[in-house]
Short mmCIF file of C-alpha atoms and ligand atoms in Angstrom, two decimals:
data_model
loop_
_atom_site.label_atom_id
_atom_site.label_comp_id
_atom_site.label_asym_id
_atom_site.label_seq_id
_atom_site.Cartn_x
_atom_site.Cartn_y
_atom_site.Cartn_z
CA UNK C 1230 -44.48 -63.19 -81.91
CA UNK C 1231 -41.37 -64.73 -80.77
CA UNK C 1232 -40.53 -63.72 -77.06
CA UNK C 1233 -36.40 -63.70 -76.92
CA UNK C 1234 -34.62 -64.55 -73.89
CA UNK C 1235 -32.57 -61.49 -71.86
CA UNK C 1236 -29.03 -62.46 -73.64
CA UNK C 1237 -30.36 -63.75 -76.90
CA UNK C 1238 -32.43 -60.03 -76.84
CA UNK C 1239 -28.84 -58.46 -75.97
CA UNK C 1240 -27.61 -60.08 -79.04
CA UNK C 1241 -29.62 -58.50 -81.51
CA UNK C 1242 -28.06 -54.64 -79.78
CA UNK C 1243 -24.46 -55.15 -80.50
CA UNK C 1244 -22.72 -56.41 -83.55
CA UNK C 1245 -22.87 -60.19 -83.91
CA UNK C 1246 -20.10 -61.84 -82.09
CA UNK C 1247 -19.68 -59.26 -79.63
CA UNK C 1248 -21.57 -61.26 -76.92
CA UNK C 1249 -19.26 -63.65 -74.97
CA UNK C 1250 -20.31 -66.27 -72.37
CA UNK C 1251 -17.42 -68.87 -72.41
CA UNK C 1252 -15.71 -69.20 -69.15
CA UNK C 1253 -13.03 -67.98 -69.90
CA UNK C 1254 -14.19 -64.27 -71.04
CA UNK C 1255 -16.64 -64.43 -67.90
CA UNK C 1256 -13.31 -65.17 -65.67
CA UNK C 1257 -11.35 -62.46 -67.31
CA UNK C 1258 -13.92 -59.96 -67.57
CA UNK C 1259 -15.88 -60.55 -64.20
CA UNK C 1260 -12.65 -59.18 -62.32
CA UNK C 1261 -9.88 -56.39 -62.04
CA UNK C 1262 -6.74 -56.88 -59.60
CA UNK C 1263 -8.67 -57.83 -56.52
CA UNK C 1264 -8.63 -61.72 -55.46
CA UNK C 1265 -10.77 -60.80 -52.90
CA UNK C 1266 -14.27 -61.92 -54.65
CA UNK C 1267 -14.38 -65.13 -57.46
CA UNK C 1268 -16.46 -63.48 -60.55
CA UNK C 1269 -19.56 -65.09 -62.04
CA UNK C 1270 -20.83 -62.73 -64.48
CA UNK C 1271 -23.52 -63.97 -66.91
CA UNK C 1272 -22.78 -62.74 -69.87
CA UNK C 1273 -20.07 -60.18 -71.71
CA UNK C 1274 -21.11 -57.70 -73.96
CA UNK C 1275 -19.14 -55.38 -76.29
CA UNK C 1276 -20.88 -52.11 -77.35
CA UNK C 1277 -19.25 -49.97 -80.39
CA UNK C 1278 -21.20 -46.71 -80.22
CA UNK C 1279 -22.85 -44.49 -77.76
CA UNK C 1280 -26.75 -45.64 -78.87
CA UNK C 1281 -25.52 -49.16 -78.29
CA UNK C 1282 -24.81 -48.51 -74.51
CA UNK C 1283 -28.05 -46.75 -74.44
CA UNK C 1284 -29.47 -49.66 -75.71
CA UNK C 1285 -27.69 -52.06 -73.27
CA UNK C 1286 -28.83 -50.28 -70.58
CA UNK C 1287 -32.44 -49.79 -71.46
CA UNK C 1288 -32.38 -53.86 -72.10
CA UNK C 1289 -31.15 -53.84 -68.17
CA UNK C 1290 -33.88 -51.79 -67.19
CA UNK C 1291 -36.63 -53.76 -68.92
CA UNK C 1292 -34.89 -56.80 -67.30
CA UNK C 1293 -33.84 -55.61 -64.38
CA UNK C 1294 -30.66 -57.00 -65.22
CA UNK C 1295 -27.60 -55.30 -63.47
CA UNK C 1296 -24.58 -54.17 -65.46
CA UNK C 1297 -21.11 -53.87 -64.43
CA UNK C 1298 -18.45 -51.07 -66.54
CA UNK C 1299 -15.85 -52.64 -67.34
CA UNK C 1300 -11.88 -51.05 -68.61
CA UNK C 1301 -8.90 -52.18 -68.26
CA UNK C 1302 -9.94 -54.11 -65.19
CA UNK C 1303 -6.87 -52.76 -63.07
CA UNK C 1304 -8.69 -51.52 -60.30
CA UNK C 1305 -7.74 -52.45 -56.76
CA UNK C 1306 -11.10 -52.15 -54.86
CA UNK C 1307 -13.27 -54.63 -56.90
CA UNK C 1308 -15.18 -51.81 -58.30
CA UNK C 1309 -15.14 -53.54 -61.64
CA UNK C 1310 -15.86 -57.03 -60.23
CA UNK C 1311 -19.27 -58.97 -61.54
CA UNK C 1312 -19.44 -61.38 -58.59
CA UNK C 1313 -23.47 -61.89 -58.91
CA UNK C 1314 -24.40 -62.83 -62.43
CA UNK C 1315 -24.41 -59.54 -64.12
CA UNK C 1316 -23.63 -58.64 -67.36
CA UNK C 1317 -20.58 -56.42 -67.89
CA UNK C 1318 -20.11 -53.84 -70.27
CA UNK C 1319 -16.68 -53.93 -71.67
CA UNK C 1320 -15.03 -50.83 -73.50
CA UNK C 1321 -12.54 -52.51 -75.34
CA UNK C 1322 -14.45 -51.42 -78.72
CA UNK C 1323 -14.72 -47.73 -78.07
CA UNK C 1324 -11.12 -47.34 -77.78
CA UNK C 1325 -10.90 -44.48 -80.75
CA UNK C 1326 -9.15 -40.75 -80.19
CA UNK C 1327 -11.98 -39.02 -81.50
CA UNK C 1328 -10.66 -35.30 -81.84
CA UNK C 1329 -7.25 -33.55 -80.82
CA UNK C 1330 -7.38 -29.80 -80.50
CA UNK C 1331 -3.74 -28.18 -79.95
CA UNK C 1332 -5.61 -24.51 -79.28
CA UNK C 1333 -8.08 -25.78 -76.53
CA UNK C 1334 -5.32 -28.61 -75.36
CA UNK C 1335 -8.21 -31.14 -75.00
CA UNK C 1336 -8.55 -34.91 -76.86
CA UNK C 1337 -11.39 -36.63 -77.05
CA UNK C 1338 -11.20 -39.70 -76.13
CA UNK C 1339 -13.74 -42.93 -76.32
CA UNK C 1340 -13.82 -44.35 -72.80
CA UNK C 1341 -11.56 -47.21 -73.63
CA UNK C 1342 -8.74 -45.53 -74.67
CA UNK C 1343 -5.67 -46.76 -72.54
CA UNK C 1344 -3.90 -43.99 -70.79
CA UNK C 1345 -0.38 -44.75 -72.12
CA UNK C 1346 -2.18 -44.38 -75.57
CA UNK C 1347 -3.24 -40.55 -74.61
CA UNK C 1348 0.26 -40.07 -72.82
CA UNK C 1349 1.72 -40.73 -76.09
CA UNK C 1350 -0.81 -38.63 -78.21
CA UNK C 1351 0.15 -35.43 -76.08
CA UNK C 1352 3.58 -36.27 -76.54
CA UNK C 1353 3.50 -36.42 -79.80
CA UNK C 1354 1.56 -32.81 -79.67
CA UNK C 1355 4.46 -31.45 -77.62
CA UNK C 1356 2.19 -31.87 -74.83
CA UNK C 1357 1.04 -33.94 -71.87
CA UNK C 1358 -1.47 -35.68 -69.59
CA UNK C 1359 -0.17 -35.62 -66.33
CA UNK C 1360 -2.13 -38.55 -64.77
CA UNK C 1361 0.30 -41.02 -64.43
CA UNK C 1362 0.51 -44.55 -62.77
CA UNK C 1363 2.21 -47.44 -62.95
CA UNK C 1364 -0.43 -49.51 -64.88
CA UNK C 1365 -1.20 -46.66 -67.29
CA UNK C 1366 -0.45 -49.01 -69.95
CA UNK C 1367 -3.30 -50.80 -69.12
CA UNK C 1368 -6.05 -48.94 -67.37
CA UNK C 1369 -8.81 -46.89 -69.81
CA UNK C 1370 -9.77 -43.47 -69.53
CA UNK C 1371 -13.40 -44.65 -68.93
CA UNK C 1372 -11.89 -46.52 -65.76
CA UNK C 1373 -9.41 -43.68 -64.58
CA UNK C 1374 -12.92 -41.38 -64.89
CA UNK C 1375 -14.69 -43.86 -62.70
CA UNK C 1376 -12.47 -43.84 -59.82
CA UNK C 1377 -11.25 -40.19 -60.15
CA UNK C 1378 -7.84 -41.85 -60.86
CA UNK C 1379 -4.79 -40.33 -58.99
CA UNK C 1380 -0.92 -41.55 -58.90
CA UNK C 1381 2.18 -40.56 -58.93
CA UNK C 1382 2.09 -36.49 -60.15
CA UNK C 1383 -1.25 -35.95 -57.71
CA UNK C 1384 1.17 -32.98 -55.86
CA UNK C 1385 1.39 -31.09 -58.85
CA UNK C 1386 -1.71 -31.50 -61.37
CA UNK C 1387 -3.80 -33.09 -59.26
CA UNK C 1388 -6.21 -36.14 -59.88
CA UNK C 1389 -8.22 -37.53 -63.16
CA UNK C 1390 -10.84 -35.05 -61.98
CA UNK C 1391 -8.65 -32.02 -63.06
CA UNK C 1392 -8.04 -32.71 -66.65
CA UNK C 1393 -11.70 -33.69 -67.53
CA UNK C 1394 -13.33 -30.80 -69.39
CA UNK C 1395 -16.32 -32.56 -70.67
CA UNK C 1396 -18.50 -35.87 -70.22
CA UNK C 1397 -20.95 -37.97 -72.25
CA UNK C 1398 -22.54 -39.82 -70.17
CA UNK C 1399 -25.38 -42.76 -70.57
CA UNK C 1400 -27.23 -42.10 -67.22
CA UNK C 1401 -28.50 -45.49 -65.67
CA UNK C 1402 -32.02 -44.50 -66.64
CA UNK C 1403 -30.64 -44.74 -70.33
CA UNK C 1404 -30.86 -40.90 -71.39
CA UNK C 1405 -27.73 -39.57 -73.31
CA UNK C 1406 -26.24 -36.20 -71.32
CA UNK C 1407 -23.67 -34.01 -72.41
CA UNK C 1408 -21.92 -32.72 -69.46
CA UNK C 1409 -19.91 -29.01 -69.84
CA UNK C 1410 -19.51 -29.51 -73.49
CA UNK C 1411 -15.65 -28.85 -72.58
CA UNK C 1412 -16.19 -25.13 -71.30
CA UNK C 1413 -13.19 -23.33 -68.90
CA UNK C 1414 -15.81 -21.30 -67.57
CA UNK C 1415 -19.69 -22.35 -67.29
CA UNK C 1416 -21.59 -21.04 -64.17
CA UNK C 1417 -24.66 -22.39 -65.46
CA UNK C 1418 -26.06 -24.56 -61.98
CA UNK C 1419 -25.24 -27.75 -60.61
CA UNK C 1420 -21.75 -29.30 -62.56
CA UNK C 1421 -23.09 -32.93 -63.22
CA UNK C 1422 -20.16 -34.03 -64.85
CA UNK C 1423 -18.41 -33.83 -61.33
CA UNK C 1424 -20.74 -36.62 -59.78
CA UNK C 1425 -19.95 -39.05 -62.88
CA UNK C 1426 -15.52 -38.62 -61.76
CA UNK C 1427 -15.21 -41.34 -59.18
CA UNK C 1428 -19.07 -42.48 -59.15
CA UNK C 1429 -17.37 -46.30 -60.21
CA UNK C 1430 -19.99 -46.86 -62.92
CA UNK C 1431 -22.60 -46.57 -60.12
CA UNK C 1432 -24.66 -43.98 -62.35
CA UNK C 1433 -24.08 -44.46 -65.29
CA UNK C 1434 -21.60 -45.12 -68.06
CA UNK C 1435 -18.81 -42.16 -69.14
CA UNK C 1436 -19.17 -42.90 -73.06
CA UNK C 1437 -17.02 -39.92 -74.35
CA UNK C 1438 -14.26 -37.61 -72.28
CA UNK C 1439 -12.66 -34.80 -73.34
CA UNK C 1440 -9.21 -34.77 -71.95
CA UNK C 1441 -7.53 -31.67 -70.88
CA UNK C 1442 -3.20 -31.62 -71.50
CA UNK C 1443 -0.58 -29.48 -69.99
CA UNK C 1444 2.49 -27.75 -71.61
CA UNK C 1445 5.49 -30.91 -71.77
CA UNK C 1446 7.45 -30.94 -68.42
CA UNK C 1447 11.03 -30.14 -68.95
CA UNK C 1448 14.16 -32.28 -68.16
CA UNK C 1449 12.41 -33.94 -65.55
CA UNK C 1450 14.98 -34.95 -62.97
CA UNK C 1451 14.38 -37.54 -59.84
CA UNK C 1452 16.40 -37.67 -56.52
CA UNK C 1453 16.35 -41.03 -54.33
CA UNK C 1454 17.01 -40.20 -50.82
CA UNK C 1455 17.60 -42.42 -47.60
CA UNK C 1456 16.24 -41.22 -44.55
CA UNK C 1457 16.98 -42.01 -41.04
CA UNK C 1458 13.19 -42.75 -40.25
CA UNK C 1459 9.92 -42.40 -40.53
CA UNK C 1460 10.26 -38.86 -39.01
CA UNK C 1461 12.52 -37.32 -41.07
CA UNK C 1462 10.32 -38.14 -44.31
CA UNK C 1463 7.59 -34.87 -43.98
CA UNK C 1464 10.55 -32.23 -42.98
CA UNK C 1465 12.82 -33.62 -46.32
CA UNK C 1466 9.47 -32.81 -48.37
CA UNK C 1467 9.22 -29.28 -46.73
CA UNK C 1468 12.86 -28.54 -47.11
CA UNK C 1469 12.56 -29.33 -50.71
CA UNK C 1470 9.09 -27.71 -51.51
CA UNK C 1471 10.27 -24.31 -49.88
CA UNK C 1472 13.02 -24.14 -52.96
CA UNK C 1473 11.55 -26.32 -55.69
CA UNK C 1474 8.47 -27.16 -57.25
CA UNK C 1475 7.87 -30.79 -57.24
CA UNK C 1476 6.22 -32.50 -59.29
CA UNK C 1477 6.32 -35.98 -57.18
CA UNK C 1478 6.92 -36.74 -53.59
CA UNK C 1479 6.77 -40.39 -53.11
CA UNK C 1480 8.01 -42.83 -50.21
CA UNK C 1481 9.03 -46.59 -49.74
CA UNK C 1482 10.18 -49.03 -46.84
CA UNK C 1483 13.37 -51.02 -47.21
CA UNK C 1484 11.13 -53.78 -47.03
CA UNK C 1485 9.36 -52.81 -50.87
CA UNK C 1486 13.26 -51.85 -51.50
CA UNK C 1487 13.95 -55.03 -50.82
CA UNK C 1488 11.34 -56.85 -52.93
CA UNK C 1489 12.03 -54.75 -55.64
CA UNK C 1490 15.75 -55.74 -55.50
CA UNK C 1491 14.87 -59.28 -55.13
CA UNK C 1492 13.46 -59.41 -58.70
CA UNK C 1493 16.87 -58.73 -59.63
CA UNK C 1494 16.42 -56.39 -62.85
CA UNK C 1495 16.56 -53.09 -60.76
CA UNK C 1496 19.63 -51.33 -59.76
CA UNK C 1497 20.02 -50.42 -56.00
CA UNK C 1498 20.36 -46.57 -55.95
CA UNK C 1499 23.30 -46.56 -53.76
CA UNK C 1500 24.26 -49.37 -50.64
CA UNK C 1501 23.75 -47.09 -47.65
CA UNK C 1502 20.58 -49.53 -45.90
CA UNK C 1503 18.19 -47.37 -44.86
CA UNK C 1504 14.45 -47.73 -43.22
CA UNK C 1505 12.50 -45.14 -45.86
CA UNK C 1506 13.51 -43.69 -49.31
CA UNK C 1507 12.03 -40.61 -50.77
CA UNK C 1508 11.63 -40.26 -54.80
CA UNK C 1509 11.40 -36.36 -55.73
CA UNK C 1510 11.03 -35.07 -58.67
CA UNK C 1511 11.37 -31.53 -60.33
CA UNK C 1512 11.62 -29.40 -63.31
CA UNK C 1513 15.82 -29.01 -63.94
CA UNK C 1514 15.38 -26.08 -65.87
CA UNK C 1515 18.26 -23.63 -64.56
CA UNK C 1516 21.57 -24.18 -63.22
CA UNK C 1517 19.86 -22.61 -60.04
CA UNK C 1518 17.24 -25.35 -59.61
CA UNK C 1519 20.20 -27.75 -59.37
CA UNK C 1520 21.97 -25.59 -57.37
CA UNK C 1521 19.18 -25.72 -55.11
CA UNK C 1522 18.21 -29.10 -55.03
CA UNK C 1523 21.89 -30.26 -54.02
CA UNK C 1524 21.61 -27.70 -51.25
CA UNK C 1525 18.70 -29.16 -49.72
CA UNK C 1526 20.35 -32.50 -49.91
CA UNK C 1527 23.00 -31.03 -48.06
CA UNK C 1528 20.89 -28.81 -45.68
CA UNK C 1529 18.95 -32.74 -45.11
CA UNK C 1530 21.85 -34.80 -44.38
CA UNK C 1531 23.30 -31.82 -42.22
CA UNK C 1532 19.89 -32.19 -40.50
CA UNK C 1533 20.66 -35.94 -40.06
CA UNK C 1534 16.92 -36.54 -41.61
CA UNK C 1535 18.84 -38.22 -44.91
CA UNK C 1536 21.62 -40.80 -44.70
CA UNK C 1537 22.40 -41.03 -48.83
CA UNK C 1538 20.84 -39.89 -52.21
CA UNK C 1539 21.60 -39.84 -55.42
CA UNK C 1540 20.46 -37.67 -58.49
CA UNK C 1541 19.49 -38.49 -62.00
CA UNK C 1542 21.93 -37.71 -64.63
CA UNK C 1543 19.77 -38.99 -67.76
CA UNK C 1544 16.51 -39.99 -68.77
CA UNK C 1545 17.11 -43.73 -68.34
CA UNK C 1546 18.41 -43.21 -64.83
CA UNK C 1547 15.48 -41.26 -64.57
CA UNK C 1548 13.50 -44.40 -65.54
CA UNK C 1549 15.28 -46.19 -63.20
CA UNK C 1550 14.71 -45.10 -60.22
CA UNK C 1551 11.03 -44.57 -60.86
CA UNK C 1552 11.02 -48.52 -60.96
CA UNK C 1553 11.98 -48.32 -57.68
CA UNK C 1554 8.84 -47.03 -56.93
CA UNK C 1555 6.23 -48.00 -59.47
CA UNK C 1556 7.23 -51.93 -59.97
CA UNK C 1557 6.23 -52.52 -56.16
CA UNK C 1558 2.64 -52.64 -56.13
CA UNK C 1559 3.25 -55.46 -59.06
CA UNK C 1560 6.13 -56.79 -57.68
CA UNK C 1561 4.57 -57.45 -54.15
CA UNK C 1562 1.42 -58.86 -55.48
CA UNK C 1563 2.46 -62.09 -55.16
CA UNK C 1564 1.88 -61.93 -51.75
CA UNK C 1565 -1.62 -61.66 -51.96
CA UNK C 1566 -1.85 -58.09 -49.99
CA UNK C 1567 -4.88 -57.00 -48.02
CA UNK C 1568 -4.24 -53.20 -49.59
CA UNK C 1569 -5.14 -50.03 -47.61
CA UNK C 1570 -5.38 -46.76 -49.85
CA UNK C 1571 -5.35 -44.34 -46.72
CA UNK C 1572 -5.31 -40.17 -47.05
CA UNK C 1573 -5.00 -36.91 -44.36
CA UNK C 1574 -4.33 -33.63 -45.17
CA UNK C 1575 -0.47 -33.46 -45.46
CA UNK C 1576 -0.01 -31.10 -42.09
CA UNK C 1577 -1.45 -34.16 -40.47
CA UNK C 1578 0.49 -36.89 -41.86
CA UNK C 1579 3.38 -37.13 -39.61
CA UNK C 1580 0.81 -37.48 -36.30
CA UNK C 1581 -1.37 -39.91 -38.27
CA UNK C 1582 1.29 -42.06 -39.46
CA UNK C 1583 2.67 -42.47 -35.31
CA UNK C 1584 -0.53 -43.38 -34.95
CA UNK C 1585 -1.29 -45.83 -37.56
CA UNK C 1586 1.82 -47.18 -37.52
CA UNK C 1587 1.41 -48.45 -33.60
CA UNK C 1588 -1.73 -49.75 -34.31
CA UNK C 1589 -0.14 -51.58 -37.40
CA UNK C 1590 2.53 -52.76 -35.30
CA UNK C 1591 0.43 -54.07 -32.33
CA UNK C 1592 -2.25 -55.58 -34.26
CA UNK C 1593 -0.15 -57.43 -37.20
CA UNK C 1594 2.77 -58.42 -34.96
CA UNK C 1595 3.23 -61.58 -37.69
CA UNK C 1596 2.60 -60.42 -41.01
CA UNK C 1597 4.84 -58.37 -43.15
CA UNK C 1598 3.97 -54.68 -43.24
CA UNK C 1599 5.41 -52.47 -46.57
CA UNK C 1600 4.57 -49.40 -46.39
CA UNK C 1601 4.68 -47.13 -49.82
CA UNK C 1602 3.03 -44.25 -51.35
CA UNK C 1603 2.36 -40.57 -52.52
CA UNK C 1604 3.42 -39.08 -49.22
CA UNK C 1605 3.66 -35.93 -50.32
CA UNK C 1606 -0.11 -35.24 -51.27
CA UNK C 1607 -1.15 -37.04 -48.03
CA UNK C 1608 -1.84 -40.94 -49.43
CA UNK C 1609 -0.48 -43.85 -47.84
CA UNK C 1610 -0.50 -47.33 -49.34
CA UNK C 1611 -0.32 -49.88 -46.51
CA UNK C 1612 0.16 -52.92 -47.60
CA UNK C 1613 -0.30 -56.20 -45.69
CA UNK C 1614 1.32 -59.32 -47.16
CA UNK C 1615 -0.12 -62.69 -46.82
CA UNK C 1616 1.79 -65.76 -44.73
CA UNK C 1617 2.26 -68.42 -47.33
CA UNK C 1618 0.63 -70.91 -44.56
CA UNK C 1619 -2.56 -68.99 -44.09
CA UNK C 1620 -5.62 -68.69 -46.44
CA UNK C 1621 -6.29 -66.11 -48.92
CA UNK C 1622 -9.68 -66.50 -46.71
CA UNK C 1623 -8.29 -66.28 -43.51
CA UNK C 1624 -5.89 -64.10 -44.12
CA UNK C 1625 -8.83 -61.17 -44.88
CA UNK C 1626 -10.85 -62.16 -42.90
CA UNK C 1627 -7.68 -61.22 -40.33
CA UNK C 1628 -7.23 -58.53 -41.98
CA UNK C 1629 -10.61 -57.19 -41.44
CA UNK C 1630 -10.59 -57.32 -37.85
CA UNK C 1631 -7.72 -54.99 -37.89
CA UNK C 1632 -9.24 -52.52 -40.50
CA UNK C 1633 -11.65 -51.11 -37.61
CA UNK C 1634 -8.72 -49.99 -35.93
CA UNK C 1635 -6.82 -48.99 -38.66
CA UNK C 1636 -10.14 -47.01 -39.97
CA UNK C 1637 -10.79 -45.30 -36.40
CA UNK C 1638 -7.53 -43.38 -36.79
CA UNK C 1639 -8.42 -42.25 -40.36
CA UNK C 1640 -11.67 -41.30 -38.86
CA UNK C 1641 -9.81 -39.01 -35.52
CA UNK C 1642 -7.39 -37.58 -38.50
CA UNK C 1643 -10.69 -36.55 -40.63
CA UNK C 1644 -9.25 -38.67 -43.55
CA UNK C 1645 -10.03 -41.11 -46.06
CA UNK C 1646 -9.66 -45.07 -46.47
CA UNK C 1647 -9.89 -45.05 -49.82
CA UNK C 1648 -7.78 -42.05 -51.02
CA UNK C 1649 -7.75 -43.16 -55.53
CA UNK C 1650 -8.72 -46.16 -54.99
CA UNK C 1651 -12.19 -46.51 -55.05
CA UNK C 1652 -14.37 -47.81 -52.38
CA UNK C 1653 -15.70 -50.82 -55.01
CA UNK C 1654 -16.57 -53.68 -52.63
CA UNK C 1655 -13.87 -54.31 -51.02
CA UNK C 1656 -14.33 -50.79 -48.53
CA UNK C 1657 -17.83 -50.29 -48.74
CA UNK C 1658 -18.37 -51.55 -45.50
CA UNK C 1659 -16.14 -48.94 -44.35
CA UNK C 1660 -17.75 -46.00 -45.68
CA UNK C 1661 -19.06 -44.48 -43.13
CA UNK C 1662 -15.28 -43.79 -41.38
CA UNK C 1663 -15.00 -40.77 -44.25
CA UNK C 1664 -18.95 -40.16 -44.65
CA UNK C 1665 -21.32 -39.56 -42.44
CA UNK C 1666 -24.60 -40.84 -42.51
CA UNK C 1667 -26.88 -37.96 -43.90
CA UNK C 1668 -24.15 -37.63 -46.43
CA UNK C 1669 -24.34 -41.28 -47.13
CA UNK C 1670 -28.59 -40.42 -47.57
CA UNK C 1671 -27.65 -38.08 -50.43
CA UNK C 1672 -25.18 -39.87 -52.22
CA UNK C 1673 -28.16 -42.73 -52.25
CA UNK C 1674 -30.41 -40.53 -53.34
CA UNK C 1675 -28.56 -38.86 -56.64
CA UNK C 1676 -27.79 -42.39 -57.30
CA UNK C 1677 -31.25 -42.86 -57.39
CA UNK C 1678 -31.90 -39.89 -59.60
CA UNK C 1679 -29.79 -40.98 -61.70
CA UNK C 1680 -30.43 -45.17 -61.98
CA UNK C 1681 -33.99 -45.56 -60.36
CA UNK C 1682 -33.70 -49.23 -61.34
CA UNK C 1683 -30.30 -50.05 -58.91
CA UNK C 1684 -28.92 -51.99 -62.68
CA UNK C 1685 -25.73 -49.46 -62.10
CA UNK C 1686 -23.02 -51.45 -60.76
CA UNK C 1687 -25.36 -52.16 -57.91
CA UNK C 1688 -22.91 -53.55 -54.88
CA UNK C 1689 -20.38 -51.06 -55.38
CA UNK C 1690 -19.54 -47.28 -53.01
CA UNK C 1691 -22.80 -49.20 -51.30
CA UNK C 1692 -24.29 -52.56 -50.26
CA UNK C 1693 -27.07 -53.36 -52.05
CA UNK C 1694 -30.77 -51.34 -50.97
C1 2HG E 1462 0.50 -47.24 -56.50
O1 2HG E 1462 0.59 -46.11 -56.04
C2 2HG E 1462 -0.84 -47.78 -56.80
O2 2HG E 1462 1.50 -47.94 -56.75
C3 2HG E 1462 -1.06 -49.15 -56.17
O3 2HG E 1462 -1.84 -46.90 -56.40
C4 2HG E 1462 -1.01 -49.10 -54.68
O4 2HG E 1462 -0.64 -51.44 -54.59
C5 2HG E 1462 -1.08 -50.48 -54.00
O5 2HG E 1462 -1.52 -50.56 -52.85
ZN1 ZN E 1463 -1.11 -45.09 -55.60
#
């Protein structure tokens, strides 16, 4: 009997060819949008169907070879990152809409399905998925599942976690689980497909999601306002949320302004220079839901919180000034950022941010702070940029000594330091400023349950056992 080596055995699971272990697939594969960690995968591997990721991962388990998931690789947390020779599971084969049904609203969706790609399928419907983010064209559902994606429409519909009615999982022990079988209502014990939305491929792999949609929002209409600091940002959201419904509350320096400008295919939404901008966005269904927007512009710049605005008069100005907002995470990564993904409940946001922004301000005295986010659901981006004389090294390594302080005030505030991102490697260290440690215990111990063998993403949420 012929005894096969590990990746010549994990050959003869998957269709022929779909085994890669070139360096260039094991560079673009072992990594998402963190530069934090070089990857050195060993091998790439390409399932088609559900029994071949069961497969895969019973291989690992003979082996004891760890796998990492692996989407549309835009994660920010190196959750997706095969830094230690393991062999990553790529999606890009089970990419098929498997089912669309316009009476339950729900798709079915193969994990690699791109989230633009669903966007567009509900549109088509007359419908839509309201998980939205600036690299939706990218990013998988499979991926989106694994962090419990959020973005830019959080303060209306919520996060990935919302619009998932049903799972099919492949635990890391390498049994097959259907999880809800897309039920409303199903009191039937403990809700397992909750523990697989933002577990980062830690216990298993999501190999089928049903999809929940909405009814299509209607003449979606943005405002850009100026305010006159960082003080004025919370009582602009509460003056508008008292007369509208929002559907996004979101919140940049004039420093990303300024980068964003600088690339020099974005319009300026008026000249008034001015330290934060708001982007809101609502329903303009009525002639009274204008009415009442332009009044609480008025009732904000009579408040001297806002300096200048301007409204959206069509869908491409709509488009627009949404760049404004969603081009800066790509825009400033040039800069190399050290990112911070920080959340409080929204009442405590405008204490927290005093707070976080002294800190920022004493401890980084010479690097460039932009500041950007979904303020209105309580998430902060902070973003650090890198000095073009330091390290990429140094410069984190900087950056971590300032993260304890930065992660002691999330920790007074009760909040979280990694608020959609994902905790992936790059804040598991940090864990314990959100968790405590008997919380930490359990959260070991389903993983356990559900991957006895540690071949789950092993590295990621925690360090190794
Ligand atoms: C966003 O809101 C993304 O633009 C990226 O979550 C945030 O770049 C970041 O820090
Ligand atoms: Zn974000």
């Amino acid at each position: 009997m012929t005894v096969l080596a590990p990746i010549d055995e994990l050959k003869t699971l998957v269709e022929p060819g779909k085994v890669l272990t070139d360096p260039t697939s094991l560079d673009t594969y072992g990594k998402d949008w963190t530069k934090h960690y070089p990857p050195a995968p060993t091998a790439i591997v390409f399932p088609k169907t559900i029994e071949q990721v069961q497969a895969i991962v019973l291989w690992a388990n003979r082996h004891r070879i760890a796998l990492v998931p692996s989407g549309g690789r835009t994660g920010l947390s190196a959750a997706a990152v095969a830094a230690n020779g393991e062999v990553v599971v790529a999606f890009d084969y089970m990419n098929q809409v498997l089912d669309v049904n316009t009476v339950d609203r729900t798709v079915v969706c193969q994990p690699g399905v791109i989230t633009e790609q669903l966007q567009h399928l509900a549109e088509e419907q007359g419908l839509y998925y309201p998980v939205d983010f600036a690299s939706a064209g990218s990013s998988q559902i499979g991926g989106n599942i694994g962090t419990n994606a959020g973005g830019i429409k959080v303060i209306r519909y919520g996060m990935t976690r919302n619009w998932v009615a049903g799972l099919k999982v492949v635990t890391g022990k390498g049994d097959i689980l259907e999880l809800n079988k897309d039920l409303i209502k199903n009191a039937t014990g403990y809700d397992l497909r909750q523990l697989f939305i933002g577990a980062e491929g830690t216990l298993g792999f999501v190999v089928e999601a049903t999809m929940r949609l909405d009814r299509a929002p209607r003449n979606l209409t943005a405002m850009v306002l100026g305010t006159t600091d960082f003080d004025s940002i919370m009582p602009v959201l509460h003056a508008f949320q008292n007369k509208l419904d929002l559907t996004a509350f979101e919140f940049f320096s004039d420093k990303a302004l300024a980068k964003i400008l600088g690339r020099g295919d974005v319009p300026a939404p008026f000249e008034t220079p001015c330290p934060f901008y708001v982007l809101l966005e609502f329903e303009a269904v009525t002639e009274e839901v204008l009415d009442d927007a332009l009044g609480t512009f008025e009732h904000c710049i009579e408040q001297g919180w806002v300096l200048d605005g301007v409204m959206s008069q069509s869908e491409q100005q709509l488009q627009n000034l949404w760049k404004l907002r969603e081009f800066i995470s790509e825009t400033i990564a040039h800069w190399t950022p050290y990112k911070n993904d920080i959340s409080v409940t929204v009442s405590k946001v405008p204490a927290f941010l005093k707070d976080i922004d002294a800190i920022v301000g004493e401890k980084y005295p010479d690097f460039e702070v932009v500041w950007y986010g979904h303020i209105g659901d309580g998430n902060l981006h902070l973003n650090i940029l890198k000095p073009e004389n330091l390290s990429k090294d140094e410069f984190f390594a900087q950056c971590a000594v300032v993260n304890k302080w930065v992660f002691e005030i999330v920790q007074k505030y009760n909040g979280s330091i990694s608020a959609e991102h994902g905790v992936g490697m790059t804040k598991r260290d940090y864990l314990e400023y959100s968790r405590s440690e008997a919380e930490i215990a359990y959260m070991k111990a389903v993983k356990a349950v559900f991957d006895p063998n540690g071949i789950m993403n092993p590295g990621k949420i925690f360090a190794v056992q």
